[in-house]
PDB file of C-alpha atoms and ligand atoms in Angstrom:
ATOM      1  CA  UNK A  24     193.393  85.203 -37.217  1.00 93.00           C
ATOM      2  CA  UNK A  25     192.584  88.519 -34.740  1.00 95.00           C
ATOM      3  CA  UNK A  26     195.008  92.098 -33.820  1.00 96.00           C
ATOM      4  CA  UNK A  27     194.389  93.561 -31.303  1.00 95.00           C
ATOM      5  CA  UNK A  28     195.450  97.514 -30.974  1.00 96.00           C
ATOM      6  CA  UNK A  29     195.851  98.169 -26.940  1.00 93.00           C
ATOM      7  CA  UNK A  30     195.555 102.390 -26.626  1.00 86.00           C
ATOM      8  CA  UNK A  31     196.076 104.429 -23.671  1.00 80.00           C
ATOM      9  CA  UNK A  32     195.120 102.391 -20.379  1.00 73.00           C
ATOM     10  CA  UNK A  33     196.355  99.066 -22.886  1.00 71.00           C
ATOM     11  CA  UNK A  34     199.573  97.808 -22.510  1.00 67.00           C
ATOM     12  CA  UNK A  35     198.837  94.514 -21.436  1.00 69.00           C
ATOM     13  CA  UNK A  36     196.235  92.472 -21.530  1.00 71.00           C
ATOM     14  CA  UNK A  37     195.085  90.348 -18.612  1.00 70.00           C
ATOM     15  CA  UNK A  38     194.940  87.400 -19.648  1.00 71.00           C
ATOM     16  CA  UNK A  39     196.309  86.848 -22.691  1.00 79.00           C
ATOM     17  CA  UNK A  40     198.260  83.440 -22.345  1.00 84.00           C
ATOM     18  CA  UNK A  41     201.197  84.620 -24.417  1.00 88.00           C
ATOM     19  CA  UNK A  42     202.991  82.117 -26.277  1.00 91.00           C
ATOM     20  CA  UNK A  43     206.342  83.943 -27.587  1.00 94.00           C
ATOM     21  CA  UNK A  44     206.958  88.043 -29.207  1.00 95.00           C
ATOM     22  CA  UNK A  45     208.320  88.820 -32.232  1.00 96.00           C
ATOM     23  CA  UNK A  46     210.332  92.074 -33.497  1.00 95.00           C
ATOM     24  CA  UNK A  47     208.670  92.326 -37.236  1.00 97.00           C
ATOM     25  CA  UNK A  48     210.656  94.096 -39.679  1.00 96.00           C
ATOM     26  CA  UNK A  49     209.176  95.847 -42.301  1.00 97.00           C
ATOM     27  CA  UNK A  50     209.708  98.075 -45.134  1.00 95.00           C
ATOM     28  CA  UNK A  51     208.272 101.250 -42.958  1.00 96.00           C
ATOM     29  CA  UNK A  52     210.188 100.606 -39.966  1.00 97.00           C
ATOM     30  CA  UNK A  53     209.467  99.347 -36.550  1.00 97.00           C
ATOM     31  CA  UNK A  54     206.274  98.696 -35.113  1.00 98.00           C
ATOM     32  CA  UNK A  55     205.560 100.263 -31.534  1.00 97.00           C
ATOM     33  CA  UNK A  56     206.745  96.757 -29.881  1.00 97.00           C
ATOM     34  CA  UNK A  57     207.198  93.914 -31.095  1.00 97.00           C
ATOM     35  CA  UNK A  58     204.179  91.425 -31.156  1.00 97.00           C
ATOM     36  CA  UNK A  59     202.828  89.216 -28.335  1.00 95.00           C
ATOM     37  CA  UNK A  60     201.920  86.310 -29.591  1.00 95.00           C
ATOM     38  CA  UNK A  61     198.880  84.276 -27.431  1.00 92.00           C
ATOM     39  CA  UNK A  62     195.583  82.715 -26.116  1.00 88.00           C
ATOM     40  CA  UNK A  63     193.230  84.797 -25.537  1.00 80.00           C
ATOM     41  CA  UNK A  64     190.165  83.066 -23.575  1.00 74.00           C
ATOM     42  CA  UNK A  65     191.585  80.468 -25.149  1.00 81.00           C
ATOM     43  CA  UNK A  66     191.189  81.077 -28.506  1.00 85.00           C
ATOM     44  CA  UNK A  67     195.067  82.827 -30.313  1.00 91.00           C
ATOM     45  CA  UNK A  68     195.007  86.648 -30.989  1.00 93.00           C
ATOM     46  CA  UNK A  69     197.884  88.944 -31.652  1.00 95.00           C
ATOM     47  CA  UNK A  70     198.798  92.013 -29.603  1.00 94.00           C
ATOM     48  CA  UNK A  71     200.552  94.990 -30.343  1.00 96.00           C
ATOM     49  CA  UNK A  72     200.395  98.363 -28.168  1.00 95.00           C
ATOM     50  CA  UNK A  73     200.876 101.361 -30.642  1.00 96.00           C
ATOM     51  CA  UNK A  74     202.168 103.806 -27.856  1.00 95.00           C
ATOM     52  CA  UNK A  75     204.780 101.207 -27.005  1.00 94.00           C
ATOM     53  CA  UNK A  76     205.271  98.981 -24.597  1.00 88.00           C
ATOM     54  CA  UNK A  77     205.946 101.341 -21.982  1.00 87.00           C
ATOM     55  CA  UNK A  78     203.603 104.127 -22.772  1.00 87.00           C
ATOM     56  CA  UNK A  79     205.689 106.105 -24.050  1.00 92.00           C
ATOM     57  CA  UNK A  80     205.098 107.029 -27.804  1.00 96.00           C
ATOM     58  CA  UNK A  81     202.856 109.768 -28.930  1.00 96.00           C
ATOM     59  CA  UNK A  82     199.939 109.488 -31.321  1.00 97.00           C
ATOM     60  CA  UNK A  83     201.984 111.669 -33.984  1.00 98.00           C
ATOM     61  CA  UNK A  84     204.535 109.691 -33.882  1.00 97.00           C
ATOM     62  CA  UNK A  85     203.329 106.575 -33.251  1.00 98.00           C
ATOM     63  CA  UNK A  86     204.185 103.956 -36.570  1.00 98.00           C
ATOM     64  CA  UNK A  87     200.908 103.329 -38.311  1.00 98.00           C
ATOM     65  CA  UNK A  88     202.106 101.578 -41.611  1.00 98.00           C
ATOM     66  CA  UNK A  89     204.481  99.724 -39.725  1.00 98.00           C
ATOM     67  CA  UNK A  90     202.125  98.399 -36.713  1.00 98.00           C
ATOM     68  CA  UNK A  91     199.781  97.616 -39.822  1.00 98.00           C
ATOM     69  CA  UNK A  92     202.194  96.009 -42.473  1.00 98.00           C
ATOM     70  CA  UNK A  93     203.816  93.143 -39.711  1.00 98.00           C
ATOM     71  CA  UNK A  94     199.830  92.213 -38.148  1.00 98.00           C
ATOM     72  CA  UNK A  95     199.358  90.993 -41.783  1.00 98.00           C
ATOM     73  CA  UNK A  96     202.532  89.661 -42.357  1.00 98.00           C
ATOM     74  CA  UNK A  97     202.463  87.313 -39.565  1.00 98.00           C
ATOM     75  CA  UNK A  98     198.953  86.807 -39.948  1.00 97.00           C
ATOM     76  CA  UNK A  99     196.097  88.833 -38.776  1.00 98.00           C
ATOM     77  CA  UNK A 100     192.838  89.621 -40.683  1.00 97.00           C
ATOM     78  CA  UNK A 101     190.837  91.144 -38.464  1.00 96.00           C
ATOM     79  CA  UNK A 102     191.910  93.954 -35.770  1.00 98.00           C
ATOM     80  CA  UNK A 103     190.607  95.995 -33.239  1.00 97.00           C
ATOM     81  CA  UNK A 104     191.450  99.523 -32.255  1.00 97.00           C
ATOM     82  CA  UNK A 105     190.895 100.168 -28.885  1.00 96.00           C
ATOM     83  CA  UNK A 106     190.494 104.467 -28.449  1.00 95.00           C
ATOM     84  CA  UNK A 107     190.437 106.592 -25.233  1.00 95.00           C
ATOM     85  CA  UNK A 108     188.051 109.502 -26.782  1.00 97.00           C
ATOM     86  CA  UNK A 109     186.970 112.718 -25.464  1.00 98.00           C
ATOM     87  CA  UNK A 110     183.318 112.207 -24.729  1.00 98.00           C
ATOM     88  CA  UNK A 111     181.551 115.410 -27.257  1.00 98.00           C
ATOM     89  CA  UNK A 112     177.387 114.888 -27.649  1.00 98.00           C
ATOM     90  CA  UNK A 113     175.786 112.656 -25.207  1.00 97.00           C
ATOM     91  CA  UNK A 114     175.818 110.156 -25.616  1.00 97.00           C
ATOM     92  CA  UNK A 115     179.577 109.700 -25.107  1.00 97.00           C
ATOM     93  CA  UNK A 116     179.475 110.708 -21.102  1.00 96.00           C
ATOM     94  CA  UNK A 117     183.107 109.571 -19.826  1.00 96.00           C
ATOM     95  CA  UNK A 118     182.783 105.711 -18.489  1.00 94.00           C
ATOM     96  CA  UNK A 119     180.908 105.156 -22.272  1.00 95.00           C
ATOM     97  CA  UNK A 120     182.223 103.026 -24.589  1.00 96.00           C
ATOM     98  CA  UNK A 121     181.411 103.002 -28.314  1.00 97.00           C
ATOM     99  CA  UNK A 122     182.141 101.103 -31.635  1.00 98.00           C
ATOM    100  CA  UNK A 123     182.364 104.461 -34.525  1.00 98.00           C
ATOM    101  CA  UNK A 124     180.813 103.921 -37.920  1.00 98.00           C
ATOM    102  CA  UNK A 125     182.679 107.358 -39.020  1.00 98.00           C
ATOM    103  CA  UNK A 126     185.255 109.523 -38.486  1.00 98.00           C
ATOM    104  CA  UNK A 127     186.751 112.796 -39.506  1.00 98.00           C
ATOM    105  CA  UNK A 128     191.103 113.155 -40.166  1.00 98.00           C
ATOM    106  CA  UNK A 129     191.867 116.417 -38.703  1.00 98.00           C
ATOM    107  CA  UNK A 130     195.540 115.123 -38.517  1.00 98.00           C
ATOM    108  CA  UNK A 131     198.352 116.525 -40.784  1.00 98.00           C
ATOM    109  CA  UNK A 132     202.022 115.794 -41.100  1.00 96.00           C
ATOM    110  CA  UNK A 133     201.900 111.592 -40.319  1.00 97.00           C
ATOM    111  CA  UNK A 134     203.286 109.200 -42.435  1.00 96.00           C
ATOM    112  CA  UNK A 135     199.206 108.153 -44.088  1.00 96.00           C
ATOM    113  CA  UNK A 136     199.369 105.882 -47.169  1.00 96.00           C
ATOM    114  CA  UNK A 137     201.428 103.280 -48.201  1.00 92.00           C
ATOM    115  CA  UNK A 138     200.442 103.939 -51.972  1.00 90.00           C
ATOM    116  CA  UNK A 139     203.430 106.028 -52.179  1.00 86.00           C
ATOM    117  CA  UNK A 140     206.156 104.669 -54.430  1.00 80.00           C
ATOM    118  CA  UNK A 141     206.712 102.688 -56.182  1.00 77.00           C
ATOM    119  CA  UNK A 142     203.166 102.535 -57.870  1.00 75.00           C
ATOM    120  CA  UNK A 143     202.097 100.995 -60.878  1.00 79.00           C
ATOM    121  CA  UNK A 144     199.422 103.549 -60.798  1.00 78.00           C
ATOM    122  CA  UNK A 145     198.063 105.333 -58.860  1.00 80.00           C
ATOM    123  CA  UNK A 146     195.348 104.051 -56.670  1.00 81.00           C
ATOM    124  CA  UNK A 147     192.293 105.331 -54.432  1.00 89.00           C
ATOM    125  CA  UNK A 148     190.809 102.807 -51.876  1.00 92.00           C
ATOM    126  CA  UNK A 149     186.484 103.329 -50.896  1.00 96.00           C
ATOM    127  CA  UNK A 150     186.592 105.057 -47.501  1.00 98.00           C
ATOM    128  CA  UNK A 151     182.709 105.189 -47.653  1.00 98.00           C
ATOM    129  CA  UNK A 152     182.463 103.248 -44.794  1.00 98.00           C
ATOM    130  CA  UNK A 153     185.333 103.622 -42.776  1.00 98.00           C
ATOM    131  CA  UNK A 154     185.154  99.983 -40.362  1.00 98.00           C
ATOM    132  CA  UNK A 155     184.417  96.879 -40.902  1.00 98.00           C
ATOM    133  CA  UNK A 156     180.809  96.347 -40.906  1.00 98.00           C
ATOM    134  CA  UNK A 157     181.269  92.526 -40.223  1.00 97.00           C
ATOM    135  CA  UNK A 158     183.859  93.370 -37.040  1.00 97.00           C
ATOM    136  CA  UNK A 159     181.802  95.821 -35.853  1.00 98.00           C
ATOM    137  CA  UNK A 160     178.931  93.514 -35.837  1.00 97.00           C
ATOM    138  CA  UNK A 161     180.906  91.414 -34.375  1.00 96.00           C
ATOM    139  CA  UNK A 162     181.714  94.151 -31.768  1.00 96.00           C
ATOM    140  CA  UNK A 163     178.542  94.861 -30.719  1.00 96.00           C
ATOM    141  CA  UNK A 164     177.563  90.800 -30.851  1.00 95.00           C
ATOM    142  CA  UNK A 165     180.433  90.881 -28.160  1.00 92.00           C
ATOM    143  CA  UNK A 166     179.423  92.904 -25.857  1.00 91.00           C
ATOM    144  CA  UNK A 167     175.686  91.759 -25.336  1.00 90.00           C
ATOM    145  CA  UNK A 168     176.785  88.486 -24.309  1.00 85.00           C
ATOM    146  CA  UNK A 169     178.786  89.844 -20.840  1.00 83.00           C
ATOM    147  CA  UNK A 170     176.055  92.689 -20.564  1.00 87.00           C
ATOM    148  CA  UNK A 171     178.668  95.022 -21.252  1.00 89.00           C
ATOM    149  CA  UNK A 172     176.987  98.644 -23.044  1.00 89.00           C
ATOM    150  CA  UNK A 173     177.919 100.691 -26.255  1.00 95.00           C
ATOM    151  CA  UNK A 174     176.791 103.168 -28.605  1.00 97.00           C
ATOM    152  CA  UNK A 175     176.765 101.519 -31.688  1.00 98.00           C
ATOM    153  CA  UNK A 176     178.438 104.116 -33.846  1.00 98.00           C
ATOM    154  CA  UNK A 177     178.475 107.323 -33.616  1.00 98.00           C
ATOM    155  CA  UNK A 178     182.307 109.315 -35.702  1.00 98.00           C
ATOM    156  CA  UNK A 179     184.617 109.545 -35.086  1.00 98.00           C
ATOM    157  CA  UNK A 180     187.111 112.852 -34.662  1.00 98.00           C
ATOM    158  CA  UNK A 181     190.801 112.147 -34.885  1.00 98.00           C
ATOM    159  CA  UNK A 182     192.986 115.156 -34.240  1.00 98.00           C
ATOM    160  CA  UNK A 183     196.559 115.067 -34.493  1.00 98.00           C
ATOM    161  CA  UNK A 184     197.991 116.378 -30.435  1.00 96.00           C
ATOM    162  CA  UNK A 185     199.039 115.566 -28.399  1.00 96.00           C
ATOM    163  CA  UNK A 186     197.691 118.765 -26.406  1.00 97.00           C
ATOM    164  CA  UNK A 187     194.142 118.012 -26.182  1.00 97.00           C
ATOM    165  CA  UNK A 188     192.203 120.385 -28.131  1.00 98.00           C
ATOM    166  CA  UNK A 189     190.586 124.459 -27.253  1.00 98.00           C
ATOM    167  CA  UNK A 190     186.992 124.485 -26.971  1.00 98.00           C
ATOM    168  CA  UNK A 191     186.734 125.893 -29.788  1.00 98.00           C
ATOM    169  CA  UNK A 192     187.756 123.665 -31.914  1.00 98.00           C
ATOM    170  CA  UNK A 193     185.799 120.910 -29.558  1.00 98.00           C
ATOM    171  CA  UNK A 194     182.989 123.250 -31.627  1.00 98.00           C
ATOM    172  CA  UNK A 195     183.775 123.107 -35.499  1.00 98.00           C
ATOM    173  CA  UNK A 196     184.187 119.085 -34.543  1.00 98.00           C
ATOM    174  CA  UNK A 197     180.934 118.909 -32.887  1.00 98.00           C
ATOM    175  CA  UNK A 198     178.848 121.164 -35.605  1.00 98.00           C
ATOM    176  CA  UNK A 199     181.473 118.502 -38.814  1.00 98.00           C
ATOM    177  CA  UNK A 200     179.293 115.851 -36.671  1.00 98.00           C
ATOM    178  CA  UNK A 201     181.574 114.809 -34.375  1.00 98.00           C
ATOM    179  CA  UNK A 202     180.041 112.750 -31.319  1.00 98.00           C
ATOM    180  CA  UNK A 203     183.825 111.882 -29.884  1.00 98.00           C
ATOM    181  CA  UNK A 204     187.944 113.375 -29.911  1.00 98.00           C
ATOM    182  CA  UNK A 205     191.073 111.322 -30.074  1.00 98.00           C
ATOM    183  CA  UNK A 206     194.235 111.312 -31.456  1.00 98.00           C
ATOM    184  CA  UNK A 207     195.355 107.619 -33.095  1.00 98.00           C
ATOM    185  CA  UNK A 208     192.027 106.717 -35.195  1.00 98.00           C
ATOM    186  CA  UNK A 209     193.754 107.681 -38.734  1.00 98.00           C
ATOM    187  CA  UNK A 210     195.906 106.751 -40.809  1.00 98.00           C
ATOM    188  CA  UNK A 211     195.265 103.268 -38.871  1.00 98.00           C
ATOM    189  CA  UNK A 212     191.597 103.474 -40.080  1.00 98.00           C
ATOM    190  CA  UNK A 213     193.180 104.495 -43.034  1.00 98.00           C
ATOM    191  CA  UNK A 214     195.736 101.759 -44.363  1.00 98.00           C
ATOM    192  CA  UNK A 215     193.930  98.830 -42.386  1.00 98.00           C
ATOM    193  CA  UNK A 216     191.978  99.855 -45.235  1.00 98.00           C
ATOM    194  CA  UNK A 217     195.110  99.748 -47.949  1.00 97.00           C
ATOM    195  CA  UNK A 218     196.307  96.025 -46.951  1.00 97.00           C
ATOM    196  CA  UNK A 219     192.873  94.669 -46.947  1.00 97.00           C
ATOM    197  CA  UNK A 220     192.456  94.278 -43.438  1.00 98.00           C
ATOM    198  CA  UNK A 221     189.145  94.284 -41.684  1.00 98.00           C
ATOM    199  CA  UNK A 222     189.410  96.930 -38.879  1.00 98.00           C
ATOM    200  CA  UNK A 223     186.833  98.000 -36.784  1.00 98.00           C
ATOM    201  CA  UNK A 224     187.570 100.456 -33.307  1.00 98.00           C
ATOM    202  CA  UNK A 225     186.400 100.653 -30.228  1.00 96.00           C
ATOM    203  CA  UNK A 226     186.707 104.012 -28.063  1.00 96.00           C
ATOM    204  CA  UNK A 227     186.356 104.732 -24.509  1.00 96.00           C
ATOM    205  CA  UNK A 228     184.911 107.097 -23.055  1.00 96.00           C
ATOM    206  CA  UNK A 229     187.814 108.711 -20.546  1.00 96.00           C
ATOM    207  CA  UNK A 230     186.688 112.269 -20.275  1.00 97.00           C
ATOM    208  CA  UNK A 231     184.261 115.406 -21.717  1.00 97.00           C
ATOM    209  CA  UNK A 232     185.534 117.270 -24.247  1.00 98.00           C
ATOM    210  CA  UNK A 233     187.092 120.435 -23.735  1.00 98.00           C
ATOM    211  CA  UNK A 234     185.106 122.871 -22.985  1.00 98.00           C
ATOM    212  CA  UNK A 235     181.481 120.258 -22.283  1.00 97.00           C
ATOM    213  CA  UNK A 236     182.262 121.931 -18.579  1.00 95.00           C
ATOM    214  CA  UNK A 237     183.751 124.050 -16.830  1.00 92.00           C
ATOM    215  CA  UNK A 238     187.009 124.032 -15.835  1.00 90.00           C
ATOM    216  CA  UNK A 239     190.304 122.069 -17.829  1.00 95.00           C
ATOM    217  CA  UNK A 240     190.817 118.460 -18.247  1.00 95.00           C
ATOM    218  CA  UNK A 241     192.749 116.933 -15.675  1.00 93.00           C
ATOM    219  CA  UNK A 242     195.030 113.889 -16.080  1.00 92.00           C
ATOM    220  CA  UNK A 243     193.804 112.048 -13.181  1.00 93.00           C
ATOM    221  CA  UNK A 244     190.079 112.668 -14.584  1.00 92.00           C
ATOM    222  CA  UNK A 245     191.993 110.512 -17.440  1.00 93.00           C
ATOM    223  CA  UNK A 246     193.194 108.657 -16.130  1.00 92.00           C
ATOM    224  CA  UNK A 247     189.838 106.776 -13.214  1.00 93.00           C
ATOM    225  CA  UNK A 248     187.886 107.176 -16.122  1.00 93.00           C
ATOM    226  CA  UNK A 249     190.496 104.452 -18.574  1.00 92.00           C
ATOM    227  CA  UNK A 250     190.820 101.735 -15.083  1.00 90.00           C
ATOM    228  CA  UNK A 251     187.378 101.959 -14.245  1.00 89.00           C
ATOM    229  CA  UNK A 252     186.214 102.139 -18.627  1.00 90.00           C
ATOM    230  CA  UNK A 253     189.073  98.881 -19.260  1.00 87.00           C
ATOM    231  CA  UNK A 254     188.278  96.431 -17.198  1.00 88.00           C
ATOM    232  CA  UNK A 255     183.950  96.286 -19.770  1.00 89.00           C
ATOM    233  CA  UNK A 256     185.976  96.384 -23.182  1.00 90.00           C
ATOM    234  CA  UNK A 257     188.399  93.559 -21.858  1.00 87.00           C
ATOM    235  CA  UNK A 258     185.522  91.443 -21.561  1.00 88.00           C
ATOM    236  CA  UNK A 259     183.968  91.833 -24.747  1.00 90.00           C
ATOM    237  CA  UNK A 260     187.109  91.098 -26.435  1.00 89.00           C
ATOM    238  CA  UNK A 261     187.287  88.284 -24.179  1.00 85.00           C
ATOM    239  CA  UNK A 262     183.885  86.893 -25.905  1.00 86.00           C
ATOM    240  CA  UNK A 263     185.149  88.338 -29.595  1.00 85.00           C
ATOM    241  CA  UNK A 264     187.549  86.026 -29.447  1.00 76.00           C
ATOM    242  CA  UNK A 265     186.594  83.270 -29.707  1.00 72.00           C
ATOM    243  CA  UNK A 266     183.821  85.060 -31.781  1.00 64.00           C
TER     244      UNK A 266
HETATM  245  N1  LIG B 509     191.499 115.168 -26.440  1.00 81.15           N
HETATM  246  C1  LIG B 509     191.244 113.863 -27.975  1.00 81.15           C
HETATM  247  N2  LIG B 509     191.815 112.392 -27.199  1.00 81.15           N
HETATM  248  C2  LIG B 509     192.200 112.333 -26.160  1.00 81.15           C
HETATM  249  C3  LIG B 509     190.486 112.949 -25.238  1.00 81.15           C
HETATM  250  C4  LIG B 509     190.574 114.013 -26.342  1.00 81.15           C
HETATM  251  O1  LIG B 509     189.335 114.695 -24.774  1.00 81.15           O
HETATM  252  N3  LIG B 509     190.697 112.717 -24.566  1.00 81.15           N
HETATM  253  C5  LIG B 509     191.291 110.952 -24.637  1.00 81.15           C
HETATM  254  N4  LIG B 509     191.437 111.392 -25.913  1.00 81.15           N
END
C-alpha cells in the first residue's frame, strides 16, 4: 500500500476520501499525527502530516522513527515524502518540482536510527542510492500524464533548521553538489531504508536558497510558491495512487 508523508503546505489531501484515522503506538513514541486511511482517486492510501495536523512540529522535533515504523506496521510498503525546499542550482527555481536521486545529511542530534539497542549484531544499511529507484520512476511517469514538469534527479541537502541557512552555508552546500536544501529529508530517507520501505521524495522549490537573490527570504514568498506548487504535486499523487 502507498503511504504519503505530507510536508509544509500539504497537511491535508483534498481529494482524499477518508475512511478512518488511527493513532498507532510505536516503540519510539507517537507519530506526528494519527494515520489517515483513505482512498485517493479510488486507490487506498495512508496519509501522515509530518509536522502534525496543525503544523506545529518543527523539522528537528519530528519523530521520524515513529512515523515510519507506524506506516510499516499498518502495511505500507512504499512511501512518497513530500518536501518543500529552497532552490540552489539554476534548475531548482521556485515553483519547480523535483524527484531527487541523492541526499547529503547535514543534520545533527536527531534520533536517526532504529539500529541502536537490542542488536544481535551491528547493522549497516546500504545507502549508495538513497531513494527507491522503482518508486522514483513511478513518480516521474505519474507526472507525465497530467503534463506536470518535474526534474529527474538532483541532490537534496538536509539541514538542521528550523532557521534558514546563511549564504555561506548555501555556497558550501553548492560546492558539495547540492541542488536543493530542505530540513526533513534526513533521517526520514535512511530510516525508511532501515525498515526496508521503498521511499522516494517529491520536492517542491518554494524559494531561492539564501544568498541566491538580494535580500532576505520571506515567509510570504514561501507560502505563495507552496500554494501554487502543491496543486501540481497533488496531480502527480492522484495519478500515482492508481499506478
Ligand atoms: N532552506 C531549508 N529548508 C527549506 C528552504 C530553505 O531555503 N525552503 C524550504 N525549506
